[in-house]
mmCIF file of C-alpha atoms in Angstrom:
data_model
loop_
_atom_site.group_PDB
_atom_site.id
_atom_site.type_symbol
_atom_site.label_atom_id
_atom_site.label_comp_id
_atom_site.label_asym_id
_atom_site.label_seq_id
_atom_site.Cartn_x
_atom_site.Cartn_y
_atom_site.Cartn_z
ATOM 1 C CA UNK L 21 -56.387 76.164 -18.357
ATOM 2 C CA UNK L 22 -59.827 75.739 -19.904
ATOM 3 C CA UNK L 23 -61.162 77.526 -22.920
ATOM 4 C CA UNK L 24 -63.111 77.252 -26.108
ATOM 5 C CA UNK L 25 -61.776 76.669 -29.597
ATOM 6 C CA UNK L 26 -64.107 76.436 -32.610
ATOM 7 C CA UNK L 27 -66.985 75.733 -30.262
ATOM 8 C CA UNK L 28 -65.199 72.821 -28.571
ATOM 9 C CA UNK L 29 -64.273 73.001 -24.928
ATOM 10 C CA UNK L 30 -60.579 72.334 -24.491
ATOM 11 C CA UNK L 31 -58.488 71.892 -21.383
ATOM 12 C CA UNK L 32 -54.802 71.497 -20.903
ATOM 13 C CA UNK L 33 -52.449 71.634 -17.997
ATOM 14 C CA UNK L 34 -49.881 74.425 -17.840
ATOM 15 C CA UNK L 35 -46.908 73.143 -15.849
ATOM 16 C CA UNK L 36 -45.819 75.144 -12.856
ATOM 17 C CA UNK L 37 -43.066 74.867 -10.291
ATOM 18 C CA UNK L 38 -43.307 75.723 -6.626
ATOM 19 C CA UNK L 39 -40.585 77.285 -4.538
ATOM 20 C CA UNK L 40 -40.645 78.145 -0.865
ATOM 21 C CA UNK L 41 -38.701 81.152 0.287
ATOM 22 C CA UNK L 42 -38.005 80.634 3.978
ATOM 23 C CA UNK L 43 -37.620 83.216 6.716
ATOM 24 C CA UNK L 44 -34.019 83.488 5.474
ATOM 25 C CA UNK L 45 -35.616 85.400 2.544
ATOM 26 C CA UNK L 46 -33.702 83.298 0.001
ATOM 27 C CA UNK L 47 -34.031 80.029 -1.894
ATOM 28 C CA UNK L 48 -32.780 78.401 -5.088
ATOM 29 C CA UNK L 49 -34.645 77.058 -8.101
ATOM 30 C CA UNK L 50 -33.906 75.016 -11.206
ATOM 31 C CA UNK L 51 -36.548 74.451 -13.891
ATOM 32 C CA UNK L 52 -36.254 72.530 -17.170
ATOM 33 C CA UNK L 53 -38.709 74.910 -18.889
ATOM 34 C CA UNK L 54 -38.959 78.704 -19.034
ATOM 35 C CA UNK L 55 -41.121 80.106 -16.226
ATOM 36 C CA UNK L 56 -42.486 83.503 -15.246
ATOM 37 C CA UNK L 57 -41.115 85.130 -12.108
ATOM 38 C CA UNK L 58 -43.889 85.960 -9.615
ATOM 39 C CA UNK L 59 -44.316 89.521 -8.351
ATOM 40 C CA UNK L 60 -42.271 90.302 -5.236
ATOM 41 C CA UNK L 61 -39.627 87.680 -6.112
ATOM 42 C CA UNK L 62 -36.185 88.435 -7.509
ATOM 43 C CA UNK L 63 -34.337 85.765 -9.511
ATOM 44 C CA UNK L 64 -30.600 86.047 -10.188
ATOM 45 C CA UNK L 65 -28.021 83.900 -11.891
ATOM 46 C CA UNK L 66 -24.355 83.923 -10.918
ATOM 47 C CA UNK L 67 -21.179 84.415 -12.969
ATOM 48 C CA UNK L 68 -17.645 83.939 -11.735
ATOM 49 C CA UNK L 69 -15.147 86.606 -12.736
ATOM 50 C CA UNK L 70 -11.431 85.974 -12.364
ATOM 51 C CA UNK L 71 -9.802 82.592 -12.252
ATOM 52 C CA UNK L 72 -8.858 82.291 -8.612
ATOM 53 C CA UNK L 73 -11.852 82.057 -6.295
ATOM 54 C CA UNK L 74 -9.474 81.909 -3.342
ATOM 55 C CA UNK L 75 -8.027 85.390 -3.791
ATOM 56 C CA UNK L 76 -8.823 87.619 -6.785
ATOM 57 C CA UNK L 77 -12.018 86.014 -8.082
ATOM 58 C CA UNK L 78 -15.520 87.266 -7.443
ATOM 59 C CA UNK L 79 -19.091 86.201 -8.014
ATOM 60 C CA UNK L 80 -21.420 88.579 -9.834
ATOM 61 C CA UNK L 81 -25.202 88.269 -9.396
ATOM 62 C CA UNK L 82 -27.339 89.288 -12.394
ATOM 63 C CA UNK L 83 -31.081 89.866 -12.039
ATOM 64 C CA UNK L 84 -33.448 88.311 -14.573
ATOM 65 C CA UNK L 85 -36.478 90.280 -15.738
ATOM 66 C CA UNK L 86 -39.884 88.519 -15.787
ATOM 67 C CA UNK L 87 -38.694 85.099 -17.044
ATOM 68 C CA UNK L 88 -36.283 82.397 -15.911
ATOM 69 C CA UNK L 89 -35.090 80.702 -19.137
ATOM 70 C CA UNK L 90 -35.374 76.922 -19.582
ATOM 71 C CA UNK L 91 -32.666 74.832 -17.929
ATOM 72 C CA UNK L 92 -31.559 77.687 -15.698
ATOM 73 C CA UNK L 93 -30.596 77.635 -12.034
ATOM 74 C CA UNK L 94 -31.146 80.786 -9.969
ATOM 75 C CA UNK L 95 -31.079 82.308 -6.502
ATOM 76 C CA UNK L 96 -34.463 83.629 -5.401
ATOM 77 C CA UNK L 97 -34.963 86.402 -2.882
ATOM 78 C CA UNK L 98 -38.166 87.793 -1.438
ATOM 79 C CA UNK L 99 -40.418 87.637 1.573
ATOM 80 C CA UNK L 100 -41.044 84.257 3.174
ATOM 81 C CA UNK L 101 -43.787 82.305 1.423
ATOM 82 C CA UNK L 102 -44.725 79.756 -1.217
ATOM 83 C CA UNK L 103 -44.469 80.964 -4.815
ATOM 84 C CA UNK L 104 -45.663 79.499 -8.109
ATOM 85 C CA UNK L 105 -43.549 79.803 -11.256
ATOM 86 C CA UNK L 106 -45.738 79.148 -14.312
ATOM 87 C CA UNK L 107 -44.346 77.767 -17.577
ATOM 88 C CA UNK L 108 -44.216 80.151 -20.514
ATOM 89 C CA UNK L 109 -43.389 79.880 -24.202
ATOM 90 C CA UNK L 110 -41.312 83.069 -23.982
ATOM 91 C CA UNK L 111 -37.579 82.362 -23.902
ATOM 92 C CA UNK L 112 -36.463 85.230 -21.673
ATOM 93 C CA UNK L 113 -32.994 86.731 -21.773
ATOM 94 C CA UNK L 114 -30.061 84.439 -22.448
ATOM 95 C CA UNK L 115 -28.184 83.217 -19.388
ATOM 96 C CA UNK L 116 -24.485 82.642 -20.102
ATOM 97 C CA UNK L 117 -21.637 81.431 -17.905
ATOM 98 C CA UNK L 118 -23.959 80.639 -14.978
ATOM 99 C CA UNK L 119 -22.014 78.837 -12.241
ATOM 100 C CA UNK L 120 -25.287 77.634 -10.717
ATOM 101 C CA UNK L 121 -26.663 74.270 -11.849
ATOM 102 C CA UNK L 122 -29.537 71.975 -10.987
ATOM 103 C CA UNK L 123 -31.529 68.939 -12.041
ATOM 104 C CA UNK L 124 -35.208 68.296 -12.771
ATOM 105 C CA UNK L 125 -35.075 65.006 -10.834
ATOM 106 C CA UNK L 126 -33.135 63.935 -7.764
ATOM 107 C CA UNK L 127 -29.607 63.071 -8.905
ATOM 108 C CA UNK L 128 -26.756 61.269 -7.177
ATOM 109 C CA UNK L 129 -23.821 63.539 -6.347
ATOM 110 C CA UNK L 130 -20.658 61.758 -7.441
ATOM 111 C CA UNK L 131 -18.066 64.434 -6.643
ATOM 112 C CA UNK L 132 -18.747 67.303 -4.234
ATOM 113 C CA UNK L 133 -15.451 69.103 -4.924
ATOM 114 C CA UNK L 134 -16.164 72.776 -5.513
ATOM 115 C CA UNK L 135 -19.936 72.375 -5.014
ATOM 116 C CA UNK L 136 -21.842 74.654 -2.613
ATOM 117 C CA UNK L 137 -25.472 74.649 -1.433
ATOM 118 C CA UNK L 138 -27.516 77.580 -0.138
ATOM 119 C CA UNK L 139 -28.129 77.356 3.595
ATOM 120 C CA UNK L 140 -28.731 79.497 6.672
ATOM 121 C CA UNK L 141 -26.092 78.859 9.329
ATOM 122 C CA UNK L 142 -24.431 80.845 12.107
ATOM 123 C CA UNK L 143 -22.577 82.984 9.533
ATOM 124 C CA UNK L 144 -25.885 83.831 7.816
ATOM 125 C CA UNK L 145 -27.479 82.900 4.505
ATOM 126 C CA UNK L 146 -24.766 81.847 2.058
ATOM 127 C CA UNK L 147 -23.522 79.060 -0.187
ATOM 128 C CA UNK L 148 -21.700 76.531 2.025
ATOM 129 C CA UNK L 149 -19.754 73.413 0.947
ATOM 130 C CA UNK L 150 -22.210 70.718 -0.180
ATOM 131 C CA UNK L 151 -21.964 67.555 1.928
ATOM 132 C CA UNK L 152 -24.975 65.563 0.700
ATOM 133 C CA UNK L 153 -25.121 62.462 -1.459
ATOM 134 C CA UNK L 154 -27.961 63.614 -3.735
ATOM 135 C CA UNK L 155 -28.850 66.852 -5.483
ATOM 136 C CA UNK L 156 -32.511 67.650 -4.797
ATOM 137 C CA UNK L 157 -34.851 68.084 -7.748
ATOM 138 C CA UNK L 158 -35.581 71.699 -8.601
ATOM 139 C CA UNK L 159 -32.820 73.163 -6.412
ATOM 140 C CA UNK L 160 -29.735 75.075 -7.555
ATOM 141 C CA UNK L 161 -26.146 74.545 -6.477
ATOM 142 C CA UNK L 162 -23.012 76.640 -6.948
ATOM 143 C CA UNK L 163 -20.195 74.987 -8.910
ATOM 144 C CA UNK L 164 -16.711 76.473 -8.795
ATOM 145 C CA UNK L 165 -14.930 73.138 -9.344
ATOM 146 C CA UNK L 166 -13.389 74.360 -12.610
ATOM 147 C CA UNK L 167 -11.904 77.460 -10.971
ATOM 148 C CA UNK L 168 -8.750 77.406 -8.899
ATOM 149 C CA UNK L 169 -8.787 78.198 -5.202
ATOM 150 C CA UNK L 170 -5.865 79.017 -2.954
ATOM 151 C CA UNK L 171 -7.596 77.391 0.003
ATOM 152 C CA UNK L 172 -10.881 75.756 0.920
ATOM 153 C CA UNK L 173 -13.511 78.485 0.621
ATOM 154 C CA UNK L 174 -15.858 78.218 3.598
ATOM 155 C CA UNK L 175 -18.791 80.171 2.197
ATOM 156 C CA UNK L 176 -20.017 82.498 -0.547
ATOM 157 C CA UNK L 177 -22.374 85.265 0.565
ATOM 158 C CA UNK L 178 -25.341 86.272 -1.565
ATOM 159 C CA UNK L 179 -25.682 89.926 -2.473
ATOM 160 C CA UNK L 180 -28.058 92.383 -4.079
ATOM 161 C CA UNK L 181 -27.894 93.051 -7.821
ATOM 162 C CA UNK L 182 -24.830 94.972 -8.823
ATOM 163 C CA UNK L 183 -22.961 93.873 -5.736
ATOM 164 C CA UNK L 184 -20.085 91.505 -6.057
ATOM 165 C CA UNK L 185 -18.363 89.308 -3.566
ATOM 166 C CA UNK L 186 -14.611 89.027 -3.455
ATOM 167 C CA UNK L 187 -13.825 85.567 -2.232
#
């Protein structure tokens, strides 16, 4: 950004974050600062309801309006393309009980139990068990490690706002 203040020319860099939504029409994002959501992109955080993700539990996707708050991990949906999320001083709505997490820098994964990553596989676009050794910077992962499961959950589908997934 460049501008003028009291006759002096001033410039400063406004941080932004890039995300690519693939032909799967979904991606994840984690940012350490609040960012604006570009037009034509939907950002949702995820809550777990119920204590047993293997039988009675469900995931609930909640859409954010205009801003992704600082230190928030989200699922993005939209048409395939590269999108820019620009930092803002607005806080946005509070995100509570989000079972998505992420890191600003690449981070070693020490325990993958209950961790899922968004991927497109033969069963479609969903959160599948994470098998990597590092969490990628700026990506979001699903963490249900603190919730009980009656069996190994193979995948968690992503749904439109208001829809829930019984596991």
